[in-house]
Tab-separated table of C-alpha atoms (C1' of nucleotides) and ligand atoms in Angstrom:
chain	number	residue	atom	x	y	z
B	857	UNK	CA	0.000	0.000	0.000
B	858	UNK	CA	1.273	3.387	-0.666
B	859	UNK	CA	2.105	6.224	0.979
B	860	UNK	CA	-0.768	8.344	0.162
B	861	UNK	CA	-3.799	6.178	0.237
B	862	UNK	CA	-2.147	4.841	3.613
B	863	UNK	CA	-2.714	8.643	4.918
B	864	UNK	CA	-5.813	9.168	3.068
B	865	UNK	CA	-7.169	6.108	5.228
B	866	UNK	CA	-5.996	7.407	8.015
B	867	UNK	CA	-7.432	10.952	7.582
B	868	UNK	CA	-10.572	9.059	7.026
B	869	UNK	CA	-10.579	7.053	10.214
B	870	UNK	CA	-9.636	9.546	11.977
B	871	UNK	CA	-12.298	11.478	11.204
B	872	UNK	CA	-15.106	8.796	12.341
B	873	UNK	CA	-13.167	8.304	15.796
B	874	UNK	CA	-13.474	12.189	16.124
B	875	UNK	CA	-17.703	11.822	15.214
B	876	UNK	CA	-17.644	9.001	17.897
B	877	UNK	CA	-15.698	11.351	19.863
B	878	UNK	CA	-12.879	9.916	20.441
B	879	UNK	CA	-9.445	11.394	20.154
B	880	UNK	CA	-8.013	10.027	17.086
B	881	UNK	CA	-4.698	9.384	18.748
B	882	UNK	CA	-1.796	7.564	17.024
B	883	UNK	CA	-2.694	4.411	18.429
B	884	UNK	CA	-6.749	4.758	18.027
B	885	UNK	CA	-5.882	5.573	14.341
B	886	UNK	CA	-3.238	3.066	13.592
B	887	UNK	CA	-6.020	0.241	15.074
B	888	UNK	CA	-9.017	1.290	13.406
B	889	UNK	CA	-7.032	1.904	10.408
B	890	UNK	CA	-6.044	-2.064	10.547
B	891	UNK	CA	-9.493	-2.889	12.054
B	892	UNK	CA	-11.822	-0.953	9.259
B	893	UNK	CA	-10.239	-1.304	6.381
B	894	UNK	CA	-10.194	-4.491	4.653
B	895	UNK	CA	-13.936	-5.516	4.806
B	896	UNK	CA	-15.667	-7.565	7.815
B	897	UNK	CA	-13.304	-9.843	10.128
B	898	UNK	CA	-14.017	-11.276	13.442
B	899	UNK	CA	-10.990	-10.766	15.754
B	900	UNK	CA	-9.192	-11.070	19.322
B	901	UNK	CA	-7.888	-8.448	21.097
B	902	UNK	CA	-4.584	-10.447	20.798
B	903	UNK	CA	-5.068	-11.309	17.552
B	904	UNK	CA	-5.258	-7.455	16.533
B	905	UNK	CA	-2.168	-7.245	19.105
B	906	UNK	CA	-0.498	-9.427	16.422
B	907	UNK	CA	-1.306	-7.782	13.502
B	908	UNK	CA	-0.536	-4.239	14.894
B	909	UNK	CA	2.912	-5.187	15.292
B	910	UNK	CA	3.396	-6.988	12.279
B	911	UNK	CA	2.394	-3.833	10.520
B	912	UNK	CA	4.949	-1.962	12.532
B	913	UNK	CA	2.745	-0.233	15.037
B	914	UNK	CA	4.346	-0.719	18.517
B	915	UNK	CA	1.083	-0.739	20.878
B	916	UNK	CA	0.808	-1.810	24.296
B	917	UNK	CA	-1.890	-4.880	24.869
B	918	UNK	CA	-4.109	-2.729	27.324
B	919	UNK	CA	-4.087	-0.124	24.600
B	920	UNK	CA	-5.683	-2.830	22.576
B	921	UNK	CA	-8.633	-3.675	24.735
B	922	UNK	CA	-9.034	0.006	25.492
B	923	UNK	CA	-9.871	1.018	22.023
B	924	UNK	CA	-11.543	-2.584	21.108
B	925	UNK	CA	-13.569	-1.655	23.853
B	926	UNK	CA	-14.194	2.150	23.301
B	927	UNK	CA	-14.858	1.393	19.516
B	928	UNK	CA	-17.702	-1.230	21.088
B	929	UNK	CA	-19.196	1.328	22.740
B	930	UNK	CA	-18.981	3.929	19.616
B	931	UNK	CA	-20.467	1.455	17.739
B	932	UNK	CA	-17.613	1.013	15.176
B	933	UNK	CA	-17.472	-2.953	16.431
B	934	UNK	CA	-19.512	-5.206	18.139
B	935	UNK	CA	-18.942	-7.716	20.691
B	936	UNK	CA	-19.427	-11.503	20.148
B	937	UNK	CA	-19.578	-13.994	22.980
B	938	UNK	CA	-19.396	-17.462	21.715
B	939	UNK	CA	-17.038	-18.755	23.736
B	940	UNK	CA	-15.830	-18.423	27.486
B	941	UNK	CA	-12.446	-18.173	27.144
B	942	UNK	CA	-11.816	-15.036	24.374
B	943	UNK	CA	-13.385	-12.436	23.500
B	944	UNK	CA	-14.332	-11.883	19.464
B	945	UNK	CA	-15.021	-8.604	18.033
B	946	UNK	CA	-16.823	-8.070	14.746
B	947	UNK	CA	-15.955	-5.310	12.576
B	948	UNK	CA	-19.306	-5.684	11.225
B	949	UNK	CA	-21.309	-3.734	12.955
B	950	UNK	CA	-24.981	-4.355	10.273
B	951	UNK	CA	-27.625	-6.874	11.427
B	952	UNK	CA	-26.184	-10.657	11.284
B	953	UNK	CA	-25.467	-13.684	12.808
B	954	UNK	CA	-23.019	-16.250	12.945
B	955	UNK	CA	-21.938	-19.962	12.721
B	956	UNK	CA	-19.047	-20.951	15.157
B	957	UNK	CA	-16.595	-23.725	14.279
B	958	UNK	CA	-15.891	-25.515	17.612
B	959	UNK	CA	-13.023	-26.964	15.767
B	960	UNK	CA	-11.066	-24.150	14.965
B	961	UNK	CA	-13.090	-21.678	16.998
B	962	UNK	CA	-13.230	-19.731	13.799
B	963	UNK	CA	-16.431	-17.341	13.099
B	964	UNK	CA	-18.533	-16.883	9.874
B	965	UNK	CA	-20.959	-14.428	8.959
B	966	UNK	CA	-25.106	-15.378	8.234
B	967	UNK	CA	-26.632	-12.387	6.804
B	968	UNK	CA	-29.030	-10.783	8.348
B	969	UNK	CA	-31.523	-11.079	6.184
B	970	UNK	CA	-31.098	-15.390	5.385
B	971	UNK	CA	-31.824	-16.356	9.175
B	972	UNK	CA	-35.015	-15.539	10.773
B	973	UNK	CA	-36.033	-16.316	14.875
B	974	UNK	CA	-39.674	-15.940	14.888
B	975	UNK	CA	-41.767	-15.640	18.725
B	976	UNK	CA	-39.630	-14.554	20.497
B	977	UNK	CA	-41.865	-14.120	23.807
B	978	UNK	CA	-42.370	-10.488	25.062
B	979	UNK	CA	-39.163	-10.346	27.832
B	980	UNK	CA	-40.346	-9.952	31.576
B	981	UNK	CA	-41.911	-6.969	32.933
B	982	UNK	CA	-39.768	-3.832	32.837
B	983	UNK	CA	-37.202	-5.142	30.412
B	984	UNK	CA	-36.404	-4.109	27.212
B	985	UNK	CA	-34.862	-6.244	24.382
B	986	UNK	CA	-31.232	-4.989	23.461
B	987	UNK	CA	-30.351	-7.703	20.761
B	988	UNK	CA	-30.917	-11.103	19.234
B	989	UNK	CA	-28.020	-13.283	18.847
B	990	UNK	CA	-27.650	-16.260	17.182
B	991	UNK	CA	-25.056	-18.574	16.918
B	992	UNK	CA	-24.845	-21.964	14.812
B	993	UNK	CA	-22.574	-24.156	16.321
B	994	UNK	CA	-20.514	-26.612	13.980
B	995	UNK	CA	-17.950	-29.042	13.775
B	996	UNK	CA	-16.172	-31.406	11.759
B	997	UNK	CA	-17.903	-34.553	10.238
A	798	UNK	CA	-35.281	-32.932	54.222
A	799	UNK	CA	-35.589	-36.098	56.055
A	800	UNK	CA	-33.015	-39.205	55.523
A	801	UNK	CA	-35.161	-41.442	53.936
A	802	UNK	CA	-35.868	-39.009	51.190
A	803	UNK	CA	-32.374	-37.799	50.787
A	804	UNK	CA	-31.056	-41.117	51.083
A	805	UNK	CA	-33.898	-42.583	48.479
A	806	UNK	CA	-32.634	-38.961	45.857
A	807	UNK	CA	-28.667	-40.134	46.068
A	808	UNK	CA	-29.527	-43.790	45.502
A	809	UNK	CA	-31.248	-42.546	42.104
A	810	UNK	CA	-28.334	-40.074	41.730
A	811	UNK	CA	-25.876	-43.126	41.736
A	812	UNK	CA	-28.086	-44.922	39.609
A	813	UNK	CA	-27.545	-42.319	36.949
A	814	UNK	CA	-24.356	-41.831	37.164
A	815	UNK	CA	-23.529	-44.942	36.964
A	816	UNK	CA	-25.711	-45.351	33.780
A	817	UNK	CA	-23.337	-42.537	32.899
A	818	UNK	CA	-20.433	-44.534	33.055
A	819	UNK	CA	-19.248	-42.434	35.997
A	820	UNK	CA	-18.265	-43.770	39.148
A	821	UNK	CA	-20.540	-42.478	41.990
A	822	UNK	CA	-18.504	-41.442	44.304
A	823	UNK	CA	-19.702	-39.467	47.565
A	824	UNK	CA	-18.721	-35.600	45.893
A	825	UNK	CA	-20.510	-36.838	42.689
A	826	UNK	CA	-23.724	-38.262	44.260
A	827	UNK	CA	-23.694	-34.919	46.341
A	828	UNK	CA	-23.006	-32.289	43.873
A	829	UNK	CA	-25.399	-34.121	41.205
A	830	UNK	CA	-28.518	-34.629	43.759
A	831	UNK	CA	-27.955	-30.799	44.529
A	832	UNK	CA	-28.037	-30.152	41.039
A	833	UNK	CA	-30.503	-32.435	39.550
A	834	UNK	CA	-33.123	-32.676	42.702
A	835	UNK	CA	-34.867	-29.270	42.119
A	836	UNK	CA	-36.103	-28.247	38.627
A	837	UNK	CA	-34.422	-26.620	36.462
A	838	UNK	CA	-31.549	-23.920	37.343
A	839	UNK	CA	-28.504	-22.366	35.862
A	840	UNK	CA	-25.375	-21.983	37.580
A	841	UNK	CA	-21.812	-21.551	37.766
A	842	UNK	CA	-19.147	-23.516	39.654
A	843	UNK	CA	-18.626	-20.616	42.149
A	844	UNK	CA	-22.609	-21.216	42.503
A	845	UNK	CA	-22.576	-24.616	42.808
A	846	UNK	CA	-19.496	-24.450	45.270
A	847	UNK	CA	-21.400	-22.251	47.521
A	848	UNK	CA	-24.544	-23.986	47.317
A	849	UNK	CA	-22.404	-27.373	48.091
A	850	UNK	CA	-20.825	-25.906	51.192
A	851	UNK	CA	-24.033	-24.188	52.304
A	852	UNK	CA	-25.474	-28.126	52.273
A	853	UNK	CA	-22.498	-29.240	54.613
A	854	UNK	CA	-21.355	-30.971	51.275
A	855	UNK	CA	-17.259	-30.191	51.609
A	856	UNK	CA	-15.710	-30.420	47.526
A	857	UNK	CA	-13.114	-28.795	46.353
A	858	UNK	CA	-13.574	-26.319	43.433
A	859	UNK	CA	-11.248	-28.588	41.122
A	860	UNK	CA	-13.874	-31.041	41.918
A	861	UNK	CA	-17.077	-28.533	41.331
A	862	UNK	CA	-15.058	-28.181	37.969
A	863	UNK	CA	-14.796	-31.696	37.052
A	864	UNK	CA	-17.663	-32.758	38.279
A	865	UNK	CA	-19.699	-30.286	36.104
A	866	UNK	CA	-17.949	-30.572	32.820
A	867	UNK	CA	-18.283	-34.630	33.438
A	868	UNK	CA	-22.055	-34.343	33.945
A	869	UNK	CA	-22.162	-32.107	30.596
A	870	UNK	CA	-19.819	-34.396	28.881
A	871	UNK	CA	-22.525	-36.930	30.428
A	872	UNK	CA	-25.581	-34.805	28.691
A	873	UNK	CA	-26.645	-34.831	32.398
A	874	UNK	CA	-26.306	-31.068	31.789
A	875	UNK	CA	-25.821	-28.334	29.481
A	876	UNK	CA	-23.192	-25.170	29.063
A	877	UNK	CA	-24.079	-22.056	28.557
A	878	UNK	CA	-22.276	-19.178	27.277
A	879	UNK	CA	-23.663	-15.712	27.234
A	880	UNK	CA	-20.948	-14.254	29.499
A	881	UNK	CA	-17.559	-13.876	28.112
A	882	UNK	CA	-16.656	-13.603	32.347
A	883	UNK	CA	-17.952	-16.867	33.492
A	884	UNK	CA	-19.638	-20.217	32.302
A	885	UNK	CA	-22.966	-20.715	33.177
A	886	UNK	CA	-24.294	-24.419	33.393
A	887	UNK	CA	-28.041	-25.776	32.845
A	888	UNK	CA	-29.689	-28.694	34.467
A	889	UNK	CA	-32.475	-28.319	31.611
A	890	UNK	CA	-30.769	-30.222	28.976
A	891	UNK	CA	-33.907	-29.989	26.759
A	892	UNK	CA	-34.384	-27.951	23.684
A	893	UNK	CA	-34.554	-24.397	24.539
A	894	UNK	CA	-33.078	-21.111	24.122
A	895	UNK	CA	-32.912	-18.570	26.850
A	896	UNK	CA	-33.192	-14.611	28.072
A	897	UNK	CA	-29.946	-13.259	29.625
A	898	UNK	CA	-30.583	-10.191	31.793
A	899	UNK	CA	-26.913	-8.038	31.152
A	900	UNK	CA	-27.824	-6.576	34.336
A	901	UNK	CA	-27.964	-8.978	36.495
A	902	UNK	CA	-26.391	-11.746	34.605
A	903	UNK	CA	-29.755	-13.773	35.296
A	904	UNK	CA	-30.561	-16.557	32.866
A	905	UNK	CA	-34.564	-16.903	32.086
A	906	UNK	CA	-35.478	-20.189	30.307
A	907	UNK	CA	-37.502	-19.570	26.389
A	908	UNK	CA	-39.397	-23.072	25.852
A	909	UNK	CA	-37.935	-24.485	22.691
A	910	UNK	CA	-40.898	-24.609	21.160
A	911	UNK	CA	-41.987	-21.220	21.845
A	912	UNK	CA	-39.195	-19.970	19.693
A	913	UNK	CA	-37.919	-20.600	15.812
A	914	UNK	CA	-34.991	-20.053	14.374
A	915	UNK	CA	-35.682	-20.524	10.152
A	916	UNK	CA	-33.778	-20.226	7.038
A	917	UNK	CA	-30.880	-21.225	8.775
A	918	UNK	CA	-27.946	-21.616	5.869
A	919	UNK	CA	-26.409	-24.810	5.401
A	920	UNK	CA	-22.833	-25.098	7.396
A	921	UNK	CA	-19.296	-24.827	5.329
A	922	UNK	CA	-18.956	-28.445	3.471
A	923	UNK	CA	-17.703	-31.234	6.002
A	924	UNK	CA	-19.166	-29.217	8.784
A	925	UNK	CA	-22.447	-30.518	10.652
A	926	UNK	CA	-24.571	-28.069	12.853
A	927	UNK	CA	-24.213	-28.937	16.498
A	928	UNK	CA	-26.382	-26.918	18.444
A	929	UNK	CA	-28.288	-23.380	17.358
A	930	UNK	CA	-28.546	-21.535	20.290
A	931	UNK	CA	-30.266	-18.390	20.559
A	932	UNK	CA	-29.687	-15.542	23.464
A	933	UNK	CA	-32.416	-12.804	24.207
A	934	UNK	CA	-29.808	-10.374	25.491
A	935	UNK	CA	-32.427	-7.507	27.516
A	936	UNK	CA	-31.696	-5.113	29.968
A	937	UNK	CA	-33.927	-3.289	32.326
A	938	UNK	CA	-35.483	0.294	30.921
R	769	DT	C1'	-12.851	-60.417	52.899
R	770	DC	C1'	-9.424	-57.921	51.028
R	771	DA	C1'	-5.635	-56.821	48.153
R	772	DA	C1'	-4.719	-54.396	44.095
R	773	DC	C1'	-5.689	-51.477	40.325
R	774	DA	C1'	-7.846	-47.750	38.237
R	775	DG	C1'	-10.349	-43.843	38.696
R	776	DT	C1'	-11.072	-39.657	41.749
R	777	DT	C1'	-10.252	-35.878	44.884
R	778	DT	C1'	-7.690	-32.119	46.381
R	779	DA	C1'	-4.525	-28.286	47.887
R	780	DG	C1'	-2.114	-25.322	45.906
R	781	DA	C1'	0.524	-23.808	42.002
R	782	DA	C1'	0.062	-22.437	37.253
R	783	DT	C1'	-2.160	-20.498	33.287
R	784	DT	C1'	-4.843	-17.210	30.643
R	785	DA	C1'	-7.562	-13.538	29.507
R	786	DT	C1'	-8.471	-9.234	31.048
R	787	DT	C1'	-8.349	-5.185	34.036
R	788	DC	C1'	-6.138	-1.919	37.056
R	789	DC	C1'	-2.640	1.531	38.318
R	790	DA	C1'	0.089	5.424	38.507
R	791	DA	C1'	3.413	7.788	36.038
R	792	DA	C1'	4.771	9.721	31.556
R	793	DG	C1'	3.173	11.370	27.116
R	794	DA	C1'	0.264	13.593	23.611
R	795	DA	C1'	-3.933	16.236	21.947
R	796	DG	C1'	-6.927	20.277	21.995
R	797	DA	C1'	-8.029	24.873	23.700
R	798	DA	C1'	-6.665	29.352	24.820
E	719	DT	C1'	3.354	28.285	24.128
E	720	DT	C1'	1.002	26.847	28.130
E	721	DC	C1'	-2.391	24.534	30.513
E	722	DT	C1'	-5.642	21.009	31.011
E	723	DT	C1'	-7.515	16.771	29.970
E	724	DC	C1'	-7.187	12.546	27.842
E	725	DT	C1'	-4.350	8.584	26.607
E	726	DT	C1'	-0.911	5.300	26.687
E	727	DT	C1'	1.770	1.972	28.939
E	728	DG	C1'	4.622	-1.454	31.650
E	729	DG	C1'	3.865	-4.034	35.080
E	730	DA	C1'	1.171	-5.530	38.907
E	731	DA	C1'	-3.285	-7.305	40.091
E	732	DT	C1'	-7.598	-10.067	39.289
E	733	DA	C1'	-10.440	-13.770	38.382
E	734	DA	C1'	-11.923	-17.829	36.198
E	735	DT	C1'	-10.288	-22.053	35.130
E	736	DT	C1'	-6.939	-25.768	34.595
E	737	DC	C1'	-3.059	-28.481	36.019
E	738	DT	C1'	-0.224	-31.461	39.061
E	739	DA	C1'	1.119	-34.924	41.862
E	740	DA	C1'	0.154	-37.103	45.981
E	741	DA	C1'	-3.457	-39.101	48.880
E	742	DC	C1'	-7.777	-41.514	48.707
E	743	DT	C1'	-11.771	-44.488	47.367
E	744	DG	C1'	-14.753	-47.500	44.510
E	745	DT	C1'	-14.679	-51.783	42.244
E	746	DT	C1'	-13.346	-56.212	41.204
E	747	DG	C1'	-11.915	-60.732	41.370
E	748	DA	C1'	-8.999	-63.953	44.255
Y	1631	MN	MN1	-19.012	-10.341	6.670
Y	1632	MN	MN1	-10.949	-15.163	32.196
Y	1633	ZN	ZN1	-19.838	-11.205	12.138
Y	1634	ZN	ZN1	-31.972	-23.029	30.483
DNA sequence: TCAACAGTTTAGAATTATTCCAAAGAAGAA
DNA sequence: TTCTTCTTTGGAATAATTCTAAACTGTTGA
């Protein structure tokens, strides 16, 4: 990638962190830059760890969470719970759901619009739906 | 309680653990008539630890540990993940799906067959769907 | 009845993911 | 610039869970 479009992206992230107001920082840009721009990816916070420093951006693991965390919250990411011992975050953020490969613990994307979970019963008293998640677990064989 | 009755629920306990192919020792025959003698409940191994003490029942947590994933491993129970923090485990190993209050971390039971899930894609050649599971995530306002 | 083996329990150490902390650094406003 | 407010960060702290190796117990078959 070259110079230019490297900073162009860059310019552009920052701008969205600054709309979610966030301080695009060196770090928050260098991260979204990786996390945003190469379509929809499901991802650890050590994963993203990895691939920060592979591309040459020296970042401290809490950084990481911070920002996977603040960017959560912004709603440049979402949160994905499928398993309890990591943490996956989704850089798509649009309506979906997701198979799970117990095998490999690898996620893949269901569009929105092919799955459909019909009665849902009216939560309890006082309670307010926040989301619908689905996950199709699979394996092997 | 009286004796009888407690003593009649861990001869049945044994009974099914043996049919398990597990060897019913005392902490297994305690921890398993605590778990499967009331209805259905979810828990975690803190819970169940706590619960076990509060009975005069005197396991270690390894054992809670063991004991728990053995009885799932078993289909005597089911796991549940919803929290990326801690592992919740249900005695109702039935088809259902469930509410999670992000509140209070409270799991609320959805009858499987008051709930669909349709359209579901077919999984990645040489994969076979497990399990669908499907959290309610709400949240009180 | 009981030895002997295999499976089980357990205390405590180890592991892992994640969060916390307090000091040093960088961004925005004036 | 200067000042103030966030941020970053290395390292310590947490918390859930797993591991280990030694002690213990259920089962079996002499
Ligand atoms: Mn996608
Ligand atoms: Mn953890
Ligand atoms: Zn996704
Ligand atoms: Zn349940």
């Amino acid at each position: 990638m070259d110079g230019n479009k490297k900073q162009a992206i860059q310019e552009d992230t920052a701008a969205r962190l600054r709309a979610a107001g966030l301080r695009p920082t060196r770090p928050r840009v260098a991260l979204a830059s990786l996390l945003l721009g190469r379509g929809h990816r499901h991802l650890t916070a050590e994963t993203l760890h990895a691939e920060a420093a592979k591309a040459g951006v020296r970042v401290s693991l809490a950084t990481v969470y911070n920002a996977l965390h603040q960017f959560t919250e912004a709603g440049l990411l979402r949160q994905v719970v499928v398993d309890a011992a990591r943490s996956y975050f989704d850089t798509n953020t649009g309506e979906h759901q997701h198979f799970f490969c117990e095998d490999d613990g690898r996620l893949i994307d269901i569009p929105g619009d092919a799955i459909a979970v019909s009665h849902v019963p009216a939560p309890p008293r006082g309670m307010a739906v926040r989301r619908v998640d689905v996950v199709v677990r699979i394996k092997r064989g």
